[in-house]
Amino acid sequence: MAEKNGQIKMVLDKDYRLSEVDERIFGSFIEHLGRAVYDGIYQPGNPNSDEMGFRTDVIDLVKELNVPIVRYPGGNFVSGFRWEDSVGPRDKRPERLDLAWRSTESNQIGIGEFSKWAKKADSSVMMAVNLGTRGIQDACNLLEYCNHPSGTRYSDMRVANGDKDPYGIKVWCLGNEMDGPWQVGHKTMDEYGRLAAETAKAMKLIDPSVELVSCGSSNIQMPTFPQWEATTLEHTYDYVDYVSMHNYYGNRSGDSNDYLAQSDDMDSFIKTVISTCDFVKAKKRGKKDINLSFDEWNVWFHSDEADADTMDNHPWQHHPALLEDVYNFEDALVVGLLLITLLKHADRVKMACLAQLVNVIAPIMTDKNGGKAWRQTIYFPFMHASKYGRGTVLVPSLHSTKHDTKEHGEVTDVESVSVYNEEKKELTILAVNRTLDKNVEFSADIRSFGDSKLIEHLVLENSDLKAVNSSSDEKVAPSTSNETKVDGGEVTSVLHPASWNVIRISLV
Ligand code: AHR
């Protein structure tokens, strides 16, 4: 039974704009890990696969999510990756030990194939270079292979491998989670800062149009956070454009009320990294802002035990099932809350990658043994935000009632962000009622937009927080609410307890 109602009131003004949304905030990630590549995007012989062995049913689902950029090939994997193993004639490509995931890598998919897959999925590649076991020269060779037209050793190698046109990869990550002791080639902040700066300098000499991402901390709990960002950026400030952020969330304590407050942790993580970037800018008397690439975020905790068993007791398999979290309804709410938090910082968070995309902590799953592709619960908030959350984020003037949590103290009942799409003449309000027991009366003053009418109010709700989807049963899927009115410049509705809401308004 719902307790006393909560309330959220907001005023949205078309002239109070926070920032354009960089569409790359709806990016994702495919790592050579588990069944993401093999059995995920690539499965020759599957009836749904095309002439290159790519699963078209998976591509269709990726397209529905509208993912403009996909990070590749890792992740931890990249820190031991020898890229040249994965190009050229397939029968000559070596099998290698992947130390990050204690698996065997067949190298049947490499940058050539992946850049073609990205095109088929209407996306682009965000490439990471190996700064774990390799360094400046290797990063330059890979960039030359990918982006230089021809007439040099590595560009001609690409041409000889059948790809006359350069891949034109714009965004490059300078290594991955180099602060983490688990990382092959883990470095201190000064070691990484120097290496990243010199690598970035050389890469920009080869192709000045590339955008470079310096590694930030692996998560907010790292003992070196945020000193890592401050020290490494002091080395890299002149050469890089973004600092990376990674963080995963999960209901480890079993307290759902607290779990739904974890987006507040993401919010304070982002604020601290912005302050640190601005501190370095000030110290350097710099002119440019370092923006944020939150290039790994998601819920990840369900599969922890199974993964430890596979890697410790059954290592060196080809694409074993790893990180196959099956997401429930409350995970979808958290993903919705995290999306709202990212969009609320659209002025500084320019790129973000839902980690990951297929089979590995993913919105899209493929059943083992060539079975169906299907949508996890978290698929839907991502799809809604990516489809309707493009445009300009409005500055919210917002009052929400609050409730108590064990770990996070008092938090807002509702988290929300609004995006104005001037071109489409649409306003979208994304909101999560993160109480477990209160209906929240919602009202938004949108008079500044003039005439307006409701397109639809999409809702994701379920009486069971632990409900999951499978290939045969989509228990958690969006429906439409009929409790919303747009009248005289006011939007009114009721947001049900534990619900994800997308209120779409046409500005006629
Ligand atoms: O996304 C899974 C792993 O999480 C990535 O390989 C690594 O960067 C992070 O620790």
PDB file of C-alpha atoms in Angstrom, residues 122-347:
ATOM      1  CA  ASP A 122      25.114   2.787 -37.617  1.00  0.00           C
ATOM      2  CA  SER A 123      27.809   3.484 -35.058  1.00  0.00           C
ATOM      3  CA  SER A 124      31.460   4.491 -34.846  1.00  0.00           C
ATOM      4  CA  VAL A 125      34.517   3.156 -33.009  1.00  0.00           C
ATOM      5  CA  MET A 126      36.164   4.588 -29.883  1.00  0.00           C
ATOM      6  CA  MET A 127      39.523   2.820 -29.923  1.00  0.00           C
ATOM      7  CA  ALA A 128      41.775   2.101 -26.954  1.00  0.00           C
ATOM      8  CA  VAL A 129      45.552   1.689 -27.206  1.00  0.00           C
ATOM      9  CA  ASN A 130      47.642  -0.654 -25.082  1.00  0.00           C
ATOM     10  CA  LEU A 131      49.609   1.353 -22.520  1.00  0.00           C
ATOM     11  CA  GLY A 132      49.957  -1.699 -20.256  1.00  0.00           C
ATOM     12  CA  THR A 133      52.481  -3.966 -21.988  1.00  0.00           C
ATOM     13  CA  ARG A 134      53.145  -1.546 -24.859  1.00  0.00           C
ATOM     14  CA  GLY A 135      53.697   2.169 -25.391  1.00  0.00           C
ATOM     15  CA  ILE A 136      54.191   5.198 -27.637  1.00  0.00           C
ATOM     16  CA  GLN A 137      55.512   3.500 -30.755  1.00  0.00           C
ATOM     17  CA  ASP A 138      52.830   0.850 -30.800  1.00  0.00           C
ATOM     18  CA  ALA A 139      50.045   3.400 -30.318  1.00  0.00           C
ATOM     19  CA  CYS A 140      51.473   5.372 -33.253  1.00  0.00           C
ATOM     20  CA  ASN A 141      51.651   2.257 -35.417  1.00  0.00           C
ATOM     21  CA  LEU A 142      48.029   1.418 -34.704  1.00  0.00           C
ATOM     22  CA  LEU A 143      46.865   4.975 -35.400  1.00  0.00           C
ATOM     23  CA  GLU A 144      48.839   4.964 -38.662  1.00  0.00           C
ATOM     24  CA  TYR A 145      47.251   1.616 -39.571  1.00  0.00           C
ATOM     25  CA  CYS A 146      43.751   2.928 -38.881  1.00  0.00           C
ATOM     26  CA  ASN A 147      43.782   6.542 -40.023  1.00  0.00           C
ATOM     27  CA  HIS A 148      46.650   7.262 -42.426  1.00  0.00           C
ATOM     28  CA  PRO A 149      45.543   7.106 -46.087  1.00  0.00           C
ATOM     29  CA  SER A 150      48.453   5.094 -47.591  1.00  0.00           C
ATOM     30  CA  GLY A 151      52.094   5.141 -48.603  1.00  0.00           C
ATOM     31  CA  THR A 152      53.585   4.177 -45.231  1.00  0.00           C
ATOM     32  CA  ARG A 153      54.360   0.839 -43.645  1.00  0.00           C
ATOM     33  CA  TYR A 154      51.253   0.495 -41.487  1.00  0.00           C
ATOM     34  CA  SER A 155      48.775   2.273 -43.760  1.00  0.00           C
ATOM     35  CA  ASP A 156      49.936   0.078 -46.631  1.00  0.00           C
ATOM     36  CA  MET A 157      49.542  -2.951 -44.388  1.00  0.00           C
ATOM     37  CA  ARG A 158      45.860  -2.017 -43.973  1.00  0.00           C
ATOM     38  CA  VAL A 159      45.482  -1.537 -47.732  1.00  0.00           C
ATOM     39  CA  ALA A 160      47.154  -4.919 -48.342  1.00  0.00           C
ATOM     40  CA  ASN A 161      44.692  -6.431 -45.881  1.00  0.00           C
ATOM     41  CA  GLY A 162      41.864  -5.260 -48.134  1.00  0.00           C
ATOM     42  CA  ASP A 163      40.852  -1.955 -46.555  1.00  0.00           C
ATOM     43  CA  LYS A 164      41.787   0.815 -48.962  1.00  0.00           C
ATOM     44  CA  ASP A 165      39.933   3.509 -47.054  1.00  0.00           C
ATOM     45  CA  PRO A 166      41.185   4.520 -43.627  1.00  0.00           C
ATOM     46  CA  TYR A 167      38.822   3.778 -40.748  1.00  0.00           C
ATOM     47  CA  GLY A 168      38.901   7.428 -39.634  1.00  0.00           C
ATOM     48  CA  ILE A 169      38.673   6.689 -35.918  1.00  0.00           C
ATOM     49  CA  LYS A 170      38.268   9.973 -34.062  1.00  0.00           C
ATOM     50  CA  VAL A 171      38.272   9.053 -30.365  1.00  0.00           C
ATOM     51  CA  TRP A 172      41.179   7.191 -28.735  1.00  0.00           C
ATOM     52  CA  CYS A 173      41.555   6.062 -25.113  1.00  0.00           C
ATOM     53  CA  LEU A 174      45.096   6.200 -23.762  1.00  0.00           C
ATOM     54  CA  GLY A 175      45.082   2.799 -22.054  1.00  0.00           C
ATOM     55  CA  ASN A 176      42.551   1.464 -19.584  1.00  0.00           C
ATOM     56  CA  GLU A 177      42.268   1.705 -15.790  1.00  0.00           C
ATOM     57  CA  MET A 178      45.994   2.139 -15.383  1.00  0.00           C
ATOM     58  CA  ASP A 179      45.541   2.963 -11.661  1.00  0.00           C
ATOM     59  CA  GLY A 180      44.239  -0.560 -10.967  1.00  0.00           C
ATOM     60  CA  PRO A 181      46.623  -3.146  -9.454  1.00  0.00           C
ATOM     61  CA  TRP A 182      44.710  -5.810 -11.449  1.00  0.00           C
ATOM     62  CA  GLN A 183      45.721  -4.133 -14.716  1.00  0.00           C
ATOM     63  CA  VAL A 184      48.503  -5.810 -16.681  1.00  0.00           C
ATOM     64  CA  GLY A 185      51.151  -3.074 -16.793  1.00  0.00           C
ATOM     65  CA  HIS A 186      49.601  -1.117 -13.871  1.00  0.00           C
ATOM     66  CA  LYS A 187      51.387   2.190 -13.342  1.00  0.00           C
ATOM     67  CA  THR A 188      51.873   4.869 -10.725  1.00  0.00           C
ATOM     68  CA  MET A 189      50.275   8.224 -11.484  1.00  0.00           C
ATOM     69  CA  ASP A 190      53.541   9.820 -12.582  1.00  0.00           C
ATOM     70  CA  GLU A 191      54.518   6.821 -14.716  1.00  0.00           C
ATOM     71  CA  TYR A 192      51.123   6.860 -16.426  1.00  0.00           C
ATOM     72  CA  GLY A 193      50.951  10.645 -16.716  1.00  0.00           C
ATOM     73  CA  ARG A 194      54.303  10.848 -18.492  1.00  0.00           C
ATOM     74  CA  LEU A 195      53.569   7.917 -20.798  1.00  0.00           C
ATOM     75  CA  ALA A 196      50.077   9.171 -21.656  1.00  0.00           C
ATOM     76  CA  ALA A 197      51.334  12.698 -22.358  1.00  0.00           C
ATOM     77  CA  GLU A 198      54.106  11.525 -24.673  1.00  0.00           C
ATOM     78  CA  THR A 199      51.799   9.046 -26.415  1.00  0.00           C
ATOM     79  CA  ALA A 200      49.155  11.742 -26.877  1.00  0.00           C
ATOM     80  CA  LYS A 201      51.721  14.206 -28.243  1.00  0.00           C
ATOM     81  CA  ALA A 202      52.934  11.696 -30.825  1.00  0.00           C
ATOM     82  CA  MET A 203      49.406  10.626 -31.803  1.00  0.00           C
ATOM     83  CA  LYS A 204      48.333  14.211 -32.408  1.00  0.00           C
ATOM     84  CA  LEU A 205      51.381  14.694 -34.665  1.00  0.00           C
ATOM     85  CA  ILE A 206      50.133  11.798 -36.797  1.00  0.00           C
ATOM     86  CA  ASP A 207      46.503  12.898 -36.841  1.00  0.00           C
ATOM     87  CA  PRO A 208      45.718  16.252 -35.211  1.00  0.00           C
ATOM     88  CA  SER A 209      41.988  15.637 -35.612  1.00  0.00           C
ATOM     89  CA  VAL A 210      41.857  12.810 -33.058  1.00  0.00           C
ATOM     90  CA  GLU A 211      40.291  13.351 -29.633  1.00  0.00           C
ATOM     91  CA  LEU A 212      42.178  11.728 -26.763  1.00  0.00           C
ATOM     92  CA  VAL A 213      40.988  10.374 -23.432  1.00  0.00           C
ATOM     93  CA  SER A 214      43.367  10.247 -20.458  1.00  0.00           C
ATOM     94  CA  CYS A 215      42.691   7.450 -17.925  1.00  0.00           C
ATOM     95  CA  GLY A 216      40.982   8.594 -14.768  1.00  0.00           C
ATOM     96  CA  SER A 217      40.411   6.442 -11.700  1.00  0.00           C
ATOM     97  CA  SER A 218      38.871   2.993 -12.073  1.00  0.00           C
ATOM     98  CA  ASN A 219      36.154   3.891  -9.612  1.00  0.00           C
ATOM     99  CA  ILE A 220      35.333   6.365  -6.874  1.00  0.00           C
ATOM    100  CA  GLN A 221      36.635   3.995  -4.208  1.00  0.00           C
ATOM    101  CA  MET A 222      40.208   3.809  -5.480  1.00  0.00           C
ATOM    102  CA  PRO A 223      42.549   4.973  -2.699  1.00  0.00           C
ATOM    103  CA  THR A 224      44.341   7.242  -5.182  1.00  0.00           C
ATOM    104  CA  PHE A 225      41.133   9.022  -6.272  1.00  0.00           C
ATOM    105  CA  PRO A 226      41.136  12.008  -6.984  1.00  0.00           C
ATOM    106  CA  GLN A 227      44.880  12.580  -6.667  1.00  0.00           C
ATOM    107  CA  TRP A 228      45.275  10.284  -9.686  1.00  0.00           C
ATOM    108  CA  GLU A 229      43.244  12.690 -11.856  1.00  0.00           C
ATOM    109  CA  ALA A 230      45.102  15.750 -10.529  1.00  0.00           C
ATOM    110  CA  THR A 231      48.589  14.303 -11.043  1.00  0.00           C
ATOM    111  CA  THR A 232      48.004  12.580 -14.382  1.00  0.00           C
ATOM    112  CA  LEU A 233      46.219  15.597 -15.852  1.00  0.00           C
ATOM    113  CA  GLU A 234      49.103  17.825 -14.857  1.00  0.00           C
ATOM    114  CA  HIS A 235      51.158  15.711 -17.244  1.00  0.00           C
ATOM    115  CA  THR A 236      48.538  15.300 -19.975  1.00  0.00           C
ATOM    116  CA  TYR A 237      46.557  18.586 -19.853  1.00  0.00           C
ATOM    117  CA  ASP A 238      48.091  20.097 -23.012  1.00  0.00           C
ATOM    118  CA  TYR A 239      47.539  17.014 -25.138  1.00  0.00           C
ATOM    119  CA  VAL A 240      44.241  15.432 -24.145  1.00  0.00           C
ATOM    120  CA  ASP A 241      40.596  16.377 -24.442  1.00  0.00           C
ATOM    121  CA  TYR A 242      38.854  14.147 -21.900  1.00  0.00           C
ATOM    122  CA  VAL A 243      39.474  12.260 -18.712  1.00  0.00           C
ATOM    123  CA  SER A 244      37.795   8.877 -18.348  1.00  0.00           C
ATOM    124  CA  MET A 245      35.498   7.842 -15.522  1.00  0.00           C
ATOM    125  CA  HIS A 246      34.444   4.291 -14.694  1.00  0.00           C
ATOM    126  CA  ASN A 247      32.040   3.041 -12.058  1.00  0.00           C
ATOM    127  CA  TYR A 248      29.748   0.070 -11.584  1.00  0.00           C
ATOM    128  CA  TYR A 249      26.822  -0.108  -9.169  1.00  0.00           C
ATOM    129  CA  GLY A 250      25.000  -2.992  -7.506  1.00  0.00           C
ATOM    130  CA  ASN A 251      22.600  -4.037  -4.773  1.00  0.00           C
ATOM    131  CA  ARG A 252      25.194  -5.846  -2.695  1.00  0.00           C
ATOM    132  CA  SER A 253      23.512  -5.168   0.663  1.00  0.00           C
ATOM    133  CA  GLY A 254      20.077  -6.270  -0.560  1.00  0.00           C
ATOM    134  CA  ASP A 255      18.580  -2.920   0.532  1.00  0.00           C
ATOM    135  CA  SER A 256      16.644  -1.728  -2.525  1.00  0.00           C
ATOM    136  CA  ASN A 257      15.828   1.630  -0.945  1.00  0.00           C
ATOM    137  CA  ASP A 258      19.551   2.351  -0.697  1.00  0.00           C
ATOM    138  CA  TYR A 259      20.330   0.814  -4.049  1.00  0.00           C
ATOM    139  CA  LEU A 260      18.090   3.347  -5.781  1.00  0.00           C
ATOM    140  CA  ALA A 261      20.041   6.149  -4.097  1.00  0.00           C
ATOM    141  CA  GLN A 262      23.340   5.063  -5.675  1.00  0.00           C
ATOM    142  CA  SER A 263      22.917   7.513  -8.555  1.00  0.00           C
ATOM    143  CA  ASP A 264      23.759  10.191  -5.956  1.00  0.00           C
ATOM    144  CA  ASP A 265      27.206   8.558  -5.729  1.00  0.00           C
ATOM    145  CA  MET A 266      27.631   8.958  -9.476  1.00  0.00           C
ATOM    146  CA  ASP A 267      26.589  12.596  -9.149  1.00  0.00           C
ATOM    147  CA  SER A 268      29.228  13.363  -6.510  1.00  0.00           C
ATOM    148  CA  PHE A 269      31.856  11.376  -8.453  1.00  0.00           C
ATOM    149  CA  ILE A 270      31.198  13.550 -11.526  1.00  0.00           C
ATOM    150  CA  LYS A 271      31.285  16.769  -9.483  1.00  0.00           C
ATOM    151  CA  THR A 272      34.634  15.832  -7.921  1.00  0.00           C
ATOM    152  CA  VAL A 273      36.194  14.985 -11.278  1.00  0.00           C
ATOM    153  CA  ILE A 274      34.953  18.277 -12.771  1.00  0.00           C
ATOM    154  CA  SER A 275      36.508  20.170  -9.831  1.00  0.00           C
ATOM    155  CA  THR A 276      39.775  18.306 -10.274  1.00  0.00           C
ATOM    156  CA  CYS A 277      39.888  19.055 -14.025  1.00  0.00           C
ATOM    157  CA  ASP A 278      39.185  22.707 -13.295  1.00  0.00           C
ATOM    158  CA  PHE A 279      41.856  22.793 -10.588  1.00  0.00           C
ATOM    159  CA  VAL A 280      44.460  21.539 -13.058  1.00  0.00           C
ATOM    160  CA  LYS A 281      43.241  24.029 -15.672  1.00  0.00           C
ATOM    161  CA  ALA A 282      43.605  26.858 -13.148  1.00  0.00           C
ATOM    162  CA  LYS A 283      47.040  25.668 -12.046  1.00  0.00           C
ATOM    163  CA  LYS A 284      48.190  25.531 -15.655  1.00  0.00           C
ATOM    164  CA  ARG A 285      46.621  28.950 -16.378  1.00  0.00           C
ATOM    165  CA  GLY A 286      44.934  26.905 -19.105  1.00  0.00           C
ATOM    166  CA  LYS A 287      42.273  28.004 -21.553  1.00  0.00           C
ATOM    167  CA  LYS A 288      40.524  24.727 -22.340  1.00  0.00           C
ATOM    168  CA  ASP A 289      38.232  22.612 -20.213  1.00  0.00           C
ATOM    169  CA  ILE A 290      38.985  18.931 -19.866  1.00  0.00           C
ATOM    170  CA  ASN A 291      35.635  17.229 -20.358  1.00  0.00           C
ATOM    171  CA  LEU A 292      34.512  13.865 -19.062  1.00  0.00           C
ATOM    172  CA  SER A 293      34.189  10.557 -20.859  1.00  0.00           C
ATOM    173  CA  PHE A 294      32.270   8.268 -18.480  1.00  0.00           C
ATOM    174  CA  ASP A 295      33.269   5.381 -20.663  1.00  0.00           C
ATOM    175  CA  GLU A 296      32.326   2.511 -18.337  1.00  0.00           C
ATOM    176  CA  TRP A 297      29.128   2.646 -16.312  1.00  0.00           C
ATOM    177  CA  ASN A 298      26.434   0.124 -15.493  1.00  0.00           C
ATOM    178  CA  VAL A 299      25.159  -2.267 -12.845  1.00  0.00           C
ATOM    179  CA  TRP A 300      27.603  -5.151 -12.347  1.00  0.00           C
ATOM    180  CA  PHE A 301      27.518  -7.552  -9.423  1.00  0.00           C
ATOM    181  CA  HIS A 302      25.190 -10.495 -10.168  1.00  0.00           C
ATOM    182  CA  SER A 303      27.837 -12.573 -11.914  1.00  0.00           C
ATOM    183  CA  ASP A 304      30.765 -12.015  -9.500  1.00  0.00           C
ATOM    184  CA  GLU A 305      30.902 -15.518  -8.006  1.00  0.00           C
ATOM    185  CA  ALA A 306      30.402 -17.400 -11.269  1.00  0.00           C
ATOM    186  CA  ASP A 307      33.135 -15.306 -12.916  1.00  0.00           C
ATOM    187  CA  ALA A 308      35.648 -15.970 -10.150  1.00  0.00           C
ATOM    188  CA  ASP A 309      34.975 -19.707 -10.484  1.00  0.00           C
ATOM    189  CA  THR A 310      35.407 -19.656 -14.283  1.00  0.00           C
ATOM    190  CA  MET A 311      38.628 -17.654 -14.220  1.00  0.00           C
ATOM    191  CA  ASP A 312      40.186 -19.423 -11.218  1.00  0.00           C
ATOM    192  CA  ASN A 313      39.110 -22.996 -11.902  1.00  0.00           C
ATOM    193  CA  HIS A 314      38.432 -23.229 -15.650  1.00  0.00           C
ATOM    194  CA  PRO A 315      40.847 -20.822 -17.341  1.00  0.00           C
ATOM    195  CA  TRP A 316      41.930 -20.496 -20.972  1.00  0.00           C
ATOM    196  CA  GLN A 317      38.603 -21.315 -22.581  1.00  0.00           C
ATOM    197  CA  HIS A 318      37.571 -19.648 -25.843  1.00  0.00           C
ATOM    198  CA  HIS A 319      34.897 -17.030 -25.118  1.00  0.00           C
ATOM    199  CA  PRO A 320      33.537 -18.569 -21.889  1.00  0.00           C
ATOM    200  CA  ALA A 321      30.377 -17.076 -20.383  1.00  0.00           C
ATOM    201  CA  LEU A 322      31.714 -14.242 -18.217  1.00  0.00           C
ATOM    202  CA  LEU A 323      30.023 -11.217 -16.626  1.00  0.00           C
ATOM    203  CA  GLU A 324      26.611 -12.485 -17.774  1.00  0.00           C
ATOM    204  CA  ASP A 325      24.565 -10.507 -15.274  1.00  0.00           C
ATOM    205  CA  VAL A 326      20.852 -11.166 -15.669  1.00  0.00           C
ATOM    206  CA  TYR A 327      19.285  -7.831 -14.815  1.00  0.00           C
ATOM    207  CA  ASN A 328      16.120  -7.418 -12.817  1.00  0.00           C
ATOM    208  CA  PHE A 329      13.595  -4.624 -12.693  1.00  0.00           C
ATOM    209  CA  GLU A 330      15.325  -2.622  -9.945  1.00  0.00           C
ATOM    210  CA  ASP A 331      18.561  -2.719 -11.970  1.00  0.00           C
ATOM    211  CA  ALA A 332      16.636  -1.086 -14.823  1.00  0.00           C
ATOM    212  CA  LEU A 333      15.527   1.689 -12.464  1.00  0.00           C
ATOM    213  CA  VAL A 334      19.121   2.255 -11.394  1.00  0.00           C
ATOM    214  CA  VAL A 335      20.239   2.390 -15.041  1.00  0.00           C
ATOM    215  CA  GLY A 336      17.491   4.972 -15.627  1.00  0.00           C
ATOM    216  CA  LEU A 337      18.716   6.999 -12.646  1.00  0.00           C
ATOM    217  CA  LEU A 338      22.308   6.823 -13.885  1.00  0.00           C
ATOM    218  CA  LEU A 339      21.215   8.047 -17.332  1.00  0.00           C
ATOM    219  CA  ILE A 340      19.407  10.980 -15.723  1.00  0.00           C
ATOM    220  CA  THR A 341      22.547  11.792 -13.725  1.00  0.00           C
ATOM    221  CA  LEU A 342      24.762  11.724 -16.827  1.00  0.00           C
ATOM    222  CA  LEU A 343      22.350  13.988 -18.721  1.00  0.00           C
ATOM    223  CA  LYS A 344      22.195  16.408 -15.779  1.00  0.00           C
ATOM    224  CA  HIS A 345      25.926  16.924 -16.356  1.00  0.00           C
ATOM    225  CA  ALA A 346      25.706  17.186 -20.153  1.00  0.00           C
ATOM    226  CA  ASP A 347      27.717  20.413 -20.020  1.00  0.00           C
TER     227      ASP A 347
END
